[in-house]
PDB file of C-alpha atoms in Angstrom:
ATOM      1  CA  MET A  18    -134.233  61.048 -15.190  1.00 97.00           C
ATOM      2  CA  LYS A  19    -136.227  58.393 -16.994  1.00 97.00           C
ATOM      3  CA  LEU A  20    -139.447  58.518 -19.005  1.00 98.00           C
ATOM      4  CA  HIS A  21    -141.457  55.420 -19.881  1.00 97.00           C
ATOM      5  CA  PHE A  22    -143.117  56.349 -23.145  1.00 94.00           C
ATOM      6  CA  SER A  23    -145.088  55.427 -26.214  1.00 94.00           C
ATOM      7  CA  GLY A  24    -144.367  57.465 -29.333  1.00 91.00           C
ATOM      8  CA  THR A  25    -148.057  57.781 -30.160  1.00 94.00           C
ATOM      9  CA  SER A  26    -149.241  58.948 -26.731  1.00 95.00           C
ATOM     10  CA  PRO A  27    -150.300  62.601 -26.718  1.00 97.00           C
ATOM     11  CA  TYR A  28    -149.785  62.677 -22.944  1.00 97.00           C
ATOM     12  CA  VAL A  29    -146.171  61.596 -23.443  1.00 97.00           C
ATOM     13  CA  ARG A  30    -145.785  64.174 -26.203  1.00 98.00           C
ATOM     14  CA  LYS A  31    -146.762  66.917 -23.768  1.00 98.00           C
ATOM     15  CA  CYS A  32    -144.053  65.852 -21.325  1.00 98.00           C
ATOM     16  CA  VAL A  33    -141.395  65.548 -24.019  1.00 98.00           C
ATOM     17  CA  ALA A  34    -142.335  68.971 -25.422  1.00 98.00           C
ATOM     18  CA  VAL A  35    -141.949  70.555 -21.978  1.00 98.00           C
ATOM     19  CA  ALA A  36    -138.579  68.837 -21.509  1.00 98.00           C
ATOM     20  CA  LYS A  37    -137.414  70.070 -24.936  1.00 98.00           C
ATOM     21  CA  HIS A  38    -138.627  73.580 -24.112  1.00 98.00           C
ATOM     22  CA  HIS A  39    -136.245  73.565 -21.159  1.00 98.00           C
ATOM     23  CA  GLY A  40    -133.420  71.682 -22.887  1.00 97.00           C
ATOM     24  CA  LEU A  41    -133.709  68.806 -20.419  1.00 98.00           C
ATOM     25  CA  SER A  42    -132.520  65.353 -21.363  1.00 95.00           C
ATOM     26  CA  MET A  43    -133.732  62.063 -19.970  1.00 96.00           C
ATOM     27  CA  GLU A  44    -133.588  58.379 -20.717  1.00 97.00           C
ATOM     28  CA  HIS A  45    -136.509  57.271 -22.882  1.00 96.00           C
ATOM     29  CA  VAL A  46    -137.743  53.756 -22.131  1.00 96.00           C
ATOM     30  CA  PRO A  47    -140.209  52.414 -24.724  1.00 95.00           C
ATOM     31  CA  ALA A  48    -143.217  50.804 -23.063  1.00 95.00           C
ATOM     32  CA  ASN A  49    -146.401  49.191 -24.291  1.00 92.00           C
ATOM     33  CA  PRO A  50    -148.743  49.244 -21.275  1.00 92.00           C
ATOM     34  CA  ALA A  51    -150.937  46.548 -22.858  1.00 89.00           C
ATOM     35  CA  GLN A  52    -148.041  44.131 -22.427  1.00 93.00           C
ATOM     36  CA  ASN A  53    -147.506  44.920 -18.707  1.00 93.00           C
ATOM     37  CA  PRO A  54    -143.728  45.393 -19.018  1.00 94.00           C
ATOM     38  CA  ALA A  55    -141.910  44.728 -15.747  1.00 95.00           C
ATOM     39  CA  SER A  56    -139.853  47.915 -15.968  1.00 94.00           C
ATOM     40  CA  LEU A  57    -142.980  50.075 -16.261  1.00 96.00           C
ATOM     41  CA  LEU A  58    -144.799  48.175 -13.510  1.00 95.00           C
ATOM     42  CA  ALA A  59    -141.817  48.695 -11.210  1.00 95.00           C
ATOM     43  CA  ASP A  60    -142.225  52.479 -11.543  1.00 95.00           C
ATOM     44  CA  ASN A  61    -145.977  52.714 -12.048  1.00 95.00           C
ATOM     45  CA  PRO A  62    -148.355  50.110 -10.608  1.00 95.00           C
ATOM     46  CA  LEU A  63    -151.098  51.645 -12.785  1.00 94.00           C
ATOM     47  CA  CYS A  64    -149.111  50.495 -15.851  1.00 94.00           C
ATOM     48  CA  LYS A  65    -149.708  53.729 -17.771  1.00 94.00           C
ATOM     49  CA  VAL A  66    -147.537  56.073 -19.795  1.00 96.00           C
ATOM     50  CA  PRO A  67    -146.119  58.545 -19.316  1.00 97.00           C
ATOM     51  CA  SER A  68    -144.355  57.430 -16.211  1.00 97.00           C
ATOM     52  CA  PHE A  69    -141.407  59.535 -15.110  1.00 98.00           C
ATOM     53  CA  VAL A  70    -138.696  58.838 -12.547  1.00 98.00           C
ATOM     54  CA  THR A  71    -136.663  61.707 -11.097  1.00 97.00           C
ATOM     55  CA  ASP A  72    -132.922  61.500 -10.428  1.00 96.00           C
ATOM     56  CA  ASP A  73    -133.865  60.919  -6.772  1.00 96.00           C
ATOM     57  CA  GLY A  74    -135.975  57.887  -7.710  1.00 96.00           C
ATOM     58  CA  LEU A  75    -139.385  59.509  -7.209  1.00 97.00           C
ATOM     59  CA  ALA A  76    -141.977  58.144  -9.672  1.00 97.00           C
ATOM     60  CA  LEU A  77    -144.408  60.703 -11.115  1.00 98.00           C
ATOM     61  CA  ASN A  78    -147.204  59.062 -13.067  1.00 95.00           C
ATOM     62  CA  ASP A  79    -149.495  61.683 -14.544  1.00 94.00           C
ATOM     63  CA  SER A  80    -148.667  64.084 -17.369  1.00 97.00           C
ATOM     64  CA  PRO A  81    -149.792  67.301 -15.606  1.00 97.00           C
ATOM     65  CA  VAL A  82    -147.588  66.466 -12.605  1.00 97.00           C
ATOM     66  CA  ILE A  83    -144.656  65.444 -14.811  1.00 98.00           C
ATOM     67  CA  CYS A  84    -144.955  68.645 -16.842  1.00 98.00           C
ATOM     68  CA  GLU A  85    -145.059  70.798 -13.712  1.00 98.00           C
ATOM     69  CA  TYR A  86    -142.010  69.020 -12.296  1.00 98.00           C
ATOM     70  CA  LEU A  87    -140.056  69.518 -15.536  1.00 98.00           C
ATOM     71  CA  ASP A  88    -141.102  73.166 -15.652  1.00 98.00           C
ATOM     72  CA  HIS A  89    -139.998  73.569 -12.028  1.00 97.00           C
ATOM     73  CA  ILE A  90    -136.478  72.209 -12.637  1.00 98.00           C
ATOM     74  CA  GLY A  91    -136.109  73.721 -16.109  1.00 97.00           C
ATOM     75  CA  THR A  92    -134.266  76.961 -16.758  1.00 95.00           C
ATOM     76  CA  GLY A  93    -136.264  78.156 -19.777  1.00 96.00           C
ATOM     77  CA  ALA A  94    -139.254  80.485 -19.687  1.00 97.00           C
ATOM     78  CA  LYS A  95    -141.769  79.026 -17.253  1.00 98.00           C
ATOM     79  CA  LEU A  96    -144.812  77.339 -18.800  1.00 98.00           C
ATOM     80  CA  PHE A  97    -146.771  77.291 -15.532  1.00 98.00           C
ATOM     81  CA  PRO A  98    -147.459  80.922 -14.625  1.00 97.00           C
ATOM     82  CA  ALA A  99    -147.180  82.091 -11.028  1.00 96.00           C
ATOM     83  CA  PRO A 100    -150.395  82.007  -8.982  1.00 96.00           C
ATOM     84  CA  GLY A 101    -152.880  84.536 -10.273  1.00 97.00           C
ATOM     85  CA  PRO A 102    -155.144  85.124 -13.287  1.00 96.00           C
ATOM     86  CA  ALA A 103    -152.595  83.996 -15.907  1.00 96.00           C
ATOM     87  CA  ARG A 104    -152.122  80.672 -14.121  1.00 97.00           C
ATOM     88  CA  TRP A 105    -155.843  79.955 -13.882  1.00 97.00           C
ATOM     89  CA  LYS A 106    -156.286  80.801 -17.563  1.00 97.00           C
ATOM     90  CA  ALA A 107    -153.419  78.483 -18.553  1.00 98.00           C
ATOM     91  CA  LEU A 108    -154.686  75.656 -16.332  1.00 97.00           C
ATOM     92  CA  ALA A 109    -158.262  76.045 -17.607  1.00 97.00           C
ATOM     93  CA  MET A 110    -156.975  75.677 -21.160  1.00 97.00           C
ATOM     94  CA  ALA A 111    -154.765  72.730 -20.164  1.00 98.00           C
ATOM     95  CA  VAL A 112    -157.707  70.908 -18.589  1.00 97.00           C
ATOM     96  CA  LEU A 113    -159.827  71.456 -21.704  1.00 97.00           C
ATOM     97  CA  ALA A 114    -157.026  70.105 -23.899  1.00 98.00           C
ATOM     98  CA  ASP A 115    -156.589  67.088 -21.625  1.00 97.00           C
ATOM     99  CA  GLY A 116    -160.352  66.580 -21.755  1.00 97.00           C
ATOM    100  CA  ILE A 117    -160.128  66.222 -25.534  1.00 98.00           C
ATOM    101  CA  LEU A 118    -157.535  63.506 -25.020  1.00 96.00           C
ATOM    102  CA  ASP A 119    -159.514  61.880 -22.220  1.00 95.00           C
ATOM    103  CA  ALA A 120    -162.319  61.404 -24.764  1.00 95.00           C
ATOM    104  CA  ALA A 121    -160.228  60.748 -27.881  1.00 95.00           C
ATOM    105  CA  VAL A 122    -157.869  58.104 -26.515  1.00 92.00           C
ATOM    106  CA  PRO A 123    -160.481  55.689 -25.085  1.00 90.00           C
ATOM    107  CA  ARG A 124    -162.711  56.365 -28.080  1.00 90.00           C
ATOM    108  CA  ARG A 125    -159.917  55.140 -30.330  1.00 88.00           C
ATOM    109  CA  GLY A 126    -159.436  52.002 -28.228  1.00 81.00           C
ATOM    110  CA  ALA A 127    -163.143  51.245 -28.194  1.00 78.00           C
ATOM    111  CA  SER A 128    -163.356  51.656 -31.983  1.00 81.00           C
ATOM    112  CA  MET A 129    -161.356  48.437 -32.385  1.00 76.00           C
ATOM    113  CA  LEU A 130    -163.904  46.413 -30.393  1.00 71.00           C
ATOM    114  CA  PRO A 131    -167.257  44.994 -31.527  1.00 78.00           C
ATOM    115  CA  GLN A 132    -169.680  47.896 -31.884  1.00 80.00           C
ATOM    116  CA  ASP A 133    -172.690  47.056 -29.792  1.00 83.00           C
ATOM    117  CA  GLU A 134    -175.302  49.622 -28.791  1.00 86.00           C
ATOM    118  CA  GLY A 135    -173.464  50.572 -25.598  1.00 81.00           C
ATOM    119  CA  ARG A 136    -170.173  51.225 -27.384  1.00 85.00           C
ATOM    120  CA  GLN A 137    -171.943  53.251 -30.076  1.00 89.00           C
ATOM    121  CA  ALA A 138    -173.568  55.413 -27.414  1.00 89.00           C
ATOM    122  CA  ALA A 139    -170.218  55.905 -25.658  1.00 87.00           C
ATOM    123  CA  ASP A 140    -168.586  56.794 -28.986  1.00 89.00           C
ATOM    124  CA  ALA A 141    -171.231  59.432 -29.658  1.00 91.00           C
ATOM    125  CA  ARG A 142    -170.747  60.902 -26.189  1.00 94.00           C
ATOM    126  CA  PHE A 143    -166.937  61.040 -26.561  1.00 94.00           C
ATOM    127  CA  LYS A 144    -167.203  62.537 -30.054  1.00 95.00           C
ATOM    128  CA  ALA A 145    -169.601  65.222 -28.834  1.00 96.00           C
ATOM    129  CA  ALA A 146    -167.256  66.116 -25.957  1.00 96.00           C
ATOM    130  CA  MET A 147    -164.329  66.413 -28.371  1.00 97.00           C
ATOM    131  CA  THR A 148    -166.356  68.647 -30.697  1.00 97.00           C
ATOM    132  CA  ARG A 149    -167.567  70.908 -27.886  1.00 97.00           C
ATOM    133  CA  ALA A 150    -164.040  71.269 -26.503  1.00 98.00           C
ATOM    134  CA  VAL A 151    -162.584  72.242 -29.891  1.00 98.00           C
ATOM    135  CA  ASP A 152    -165.419  74.766 -30.293  1.00 98.00           C
ATOM    136  CA  ALA A 153    -164.620  76.189 -26.856  1.00 98.00           C
ATOM    137  CA  LEU A 154    -160.914  76.479 -27.693  1.00 98.00           C
ATOM    138  CA  GLU A 155    -161.797  78.476 -30.808  1.00 98.00           C
ATOM    139  CA  GLY A 156    -163.343  81.094 -28.529  1.00 96.00           C
ATOM    140  CA  MET A 157    -160.390  81.298 -26.131  1.00 96.00           C
ATOM    141  CA  ASP A 158    -157.574  83.838 -26.164  1.00 96.00           C
ATOM    142  CA  LEU A 159    -154.584  82.015 -27.655  1.00 96.00           C
ATOM    143  CA  SER A 160    -152.320  85.077 -27.727  1.00 95.00           C
ATOM    144  CA  GLY A 161    -149.325  85.671 -25.504  1.00 95.00           C
ATOM    145  CA  PRO A 162    -146.337  83.543 -24.593  1.00 96.00           C
ATOM    146  CA  LEU A 163    -146.349  79.770 -24.663  1.00 98.00           C
ATOM    147  CA  ASP A 164    -147.778  78.248 -21.495  1.00 98.00           C
ATOM    148  CA  ILE A 165    -148.897  74.806 -20.356  1.00 98.00           C
ATOM    149  CA  GLY A 166    -152.409  75.384 -21.697  1.00 98.00           C
ATOM    150  CA  LYS A 167    -151.137  76.125 -25.180  1.00 98.00           C
ATOM    151  CA  VAL A 168    -148.765  73.131 -25.041  1.00 98.00           C
ATOM    152  CA  GLY A 169    -151.766  70.948 -24.227  1.00 98.00           C
ATOM    153  CA  VAL A 170    -153.828  72.414 -27.053  1.00 98.00           C
ATOM    154  CA  VAL A 171    -151.115  71.707 -29.639  1.00 98.00           C
ATOM    155  CA  CYS A 172    -150.724  68.131 -28.406  1.00 98.00           C
ATOM    156  CA  ALA A 173    -154.492  67.541 -28.388  1.00 98.00           C
ATOM    157  CA  LEU A 174    -154.999  68.926 -31.895  1.00 98.00           C
ATOM    158  CA  GLY A 175    -152.001  66.959 -33.141  1.00 98.00           C
ATOM    159  CA  TYR A 176    -153.551  63.784 -31.761  1.00 97.00           C
ATOM    160  CA  LEU A 177    -156.813  64.578 -33.555  1.00 98.00           C
ATOM    161  CA  ASP A 178    -154.846  64.964 -36.790  1.00 97.00           C
ATOM    162  CA  PHE A 179    -153.024  61.695 -36.128  1.00 97.00           C
ATOM    163  CA  ARG A 180    -155.954  59.485 -35.082  1.00 96.00           C
ATOM    164  CA  TYR A 181    -159.041  61.321 -36.363  1.00 97.00           C
ATOM    165  CA  ALA A 182    -158.013  62.754 -39.724  1.00 96.00           C
ATOM    166  CA  HIS A 183    -161.344  61.456 -41.052  1.00 96.00           C
ATOM    167  CA  GLU A 184    -163.061  63.899 -38.654  1.00 97.00           C
ATOM    168  CA  PRO A 185    -161.151  67.124 -39.387  1.00 97.00           C
ATOM    169  CA  TRP A 186    -161.251  69.733 -36.628  1.00 98.00           C
ATOM    170  CA  ARG A 187    -160.107  72.704 -38.774  1.00 98.00           C
ATOM    171  CA  PRO A 188    -163.389  73.604 -40.553  1.00 98.00           C
ATOM    172  CA  GLY A 189    -165.109  76.358 -38.612  1.00 97.00           C
ATOM    173  CA  HIS A 190    -162.068  76.961 -36.396  1.00 98.00           C
ATOM    174  CA  PRO A 191    -159.857  79.458 -38.290  1.00 98.00           C
ATOM    175  CA  LYS A 192    -158.329  81.015 -35.169  1.00 98.00           C
ATOM    176  CA  LEU A 193    -157.403  77.632 -33.751  1.00 98.00           C
ATOM    177  CA  GLU A 194    -156.007  76.476 -37.098  1.00 98.00           C
ATOM    178  CA  ALA A 195    -153.800  79.587 -37.406  1.00 98.00           C
ATOM    179  CA  PHE A 196    -152.563  79.109 -33.837  1.00 98.00           C
ATOM    180  CA  TYR A 197    -151.782  75.432 -34.438  1.00 98.00           C
ATOM    181  CA  GLU A 198    -149.933  76.023 -37.707  1.00 98.00           C
ATOM    182  CA  ALA A 199    -147.835  78.783 -36.109  1.00 98.00           C
ATOM    183  CA  GLN A 200    -146.975  76.578 -33.126  1.00 98.00           C
ATOM    184  CA  MET A 201    -145.921  73.711 -35.382  1.00 98.00           C
ATOM    185  CA  GLN A 202    -142.954  75.867 -36.419  1.00 97.00           C
ATOM    186  CA  ASN A 203    -141.627  75.506 -32.872  1.00 98.00           C
ATOM    187  CA  PRO A 204    -139.154  72.573 -32.711  1.00 98.00           C
ATOM    188  CA  ILE A 205    -140.655  71.290 -29.445  1.00 98.00           C
ATOM    189  CA  PHE A 206    -143.785  70.453 -31.431  1.00 98.00           C
ATOM    190  CA  ALA A 207    -142.316  69.773 -34.871  1.00 97.00           C
ATOM    191  CA  GLU A 208    -139.877  67.222 -33.395  1.00 97.00           C
ATOM    192  CA  THR A 209    -142.514  65.458 -31.288  1.00 97.00           C
ATOM    193  CA  LYS A 210    -145.230  65.052 -33.923  1.00 94.00           C
ATOM    194  CA  PRO A 211    -146.711  61.536 -33.705  1.00 89.00           C
ATOM    195  CA  GLY A 212    -146.482  59.169 -36.615  1.00 75.00           C
TER     196      GLY A 212
END
């Protein structure tokens, strides 16, 4: 198994955390998508990380799909619950966490460009989405065993700490802060912290 990765990508972190949860090992191939590396392009024409290649040579190029595949082949406690209420709850949380990243990652990229009126409006929209999502997570039930939703939440909040420390998410979110700090004791998160 092979994973094209960037050490600062929160999407990659999710996949690596799931692999660690199951004790799975894989080859890690560093990739900077901005440089269009041939090895990444050979496995992912979208030139994005994470990009994962199974032992059978199948390329999986989206973190939710990669995580589900790893959970499927892994022998640890399943992170994707069986169909039913627990699964929908976990997936709803996972989508919200990914939504934070879907706003935070492009917002970071755009912050390094000239700030015209259009980019400022987009930044405000992304920031508002991030804020609303963190507020929503504060109201969710974070109890129970680790699942894919909770993995996503830890990775999203860790990315906010890493890239948006100047906009702290902890004030007003005591339940989320306590959850995050407790989860950071788990090696799958402590060993994958960006930086």
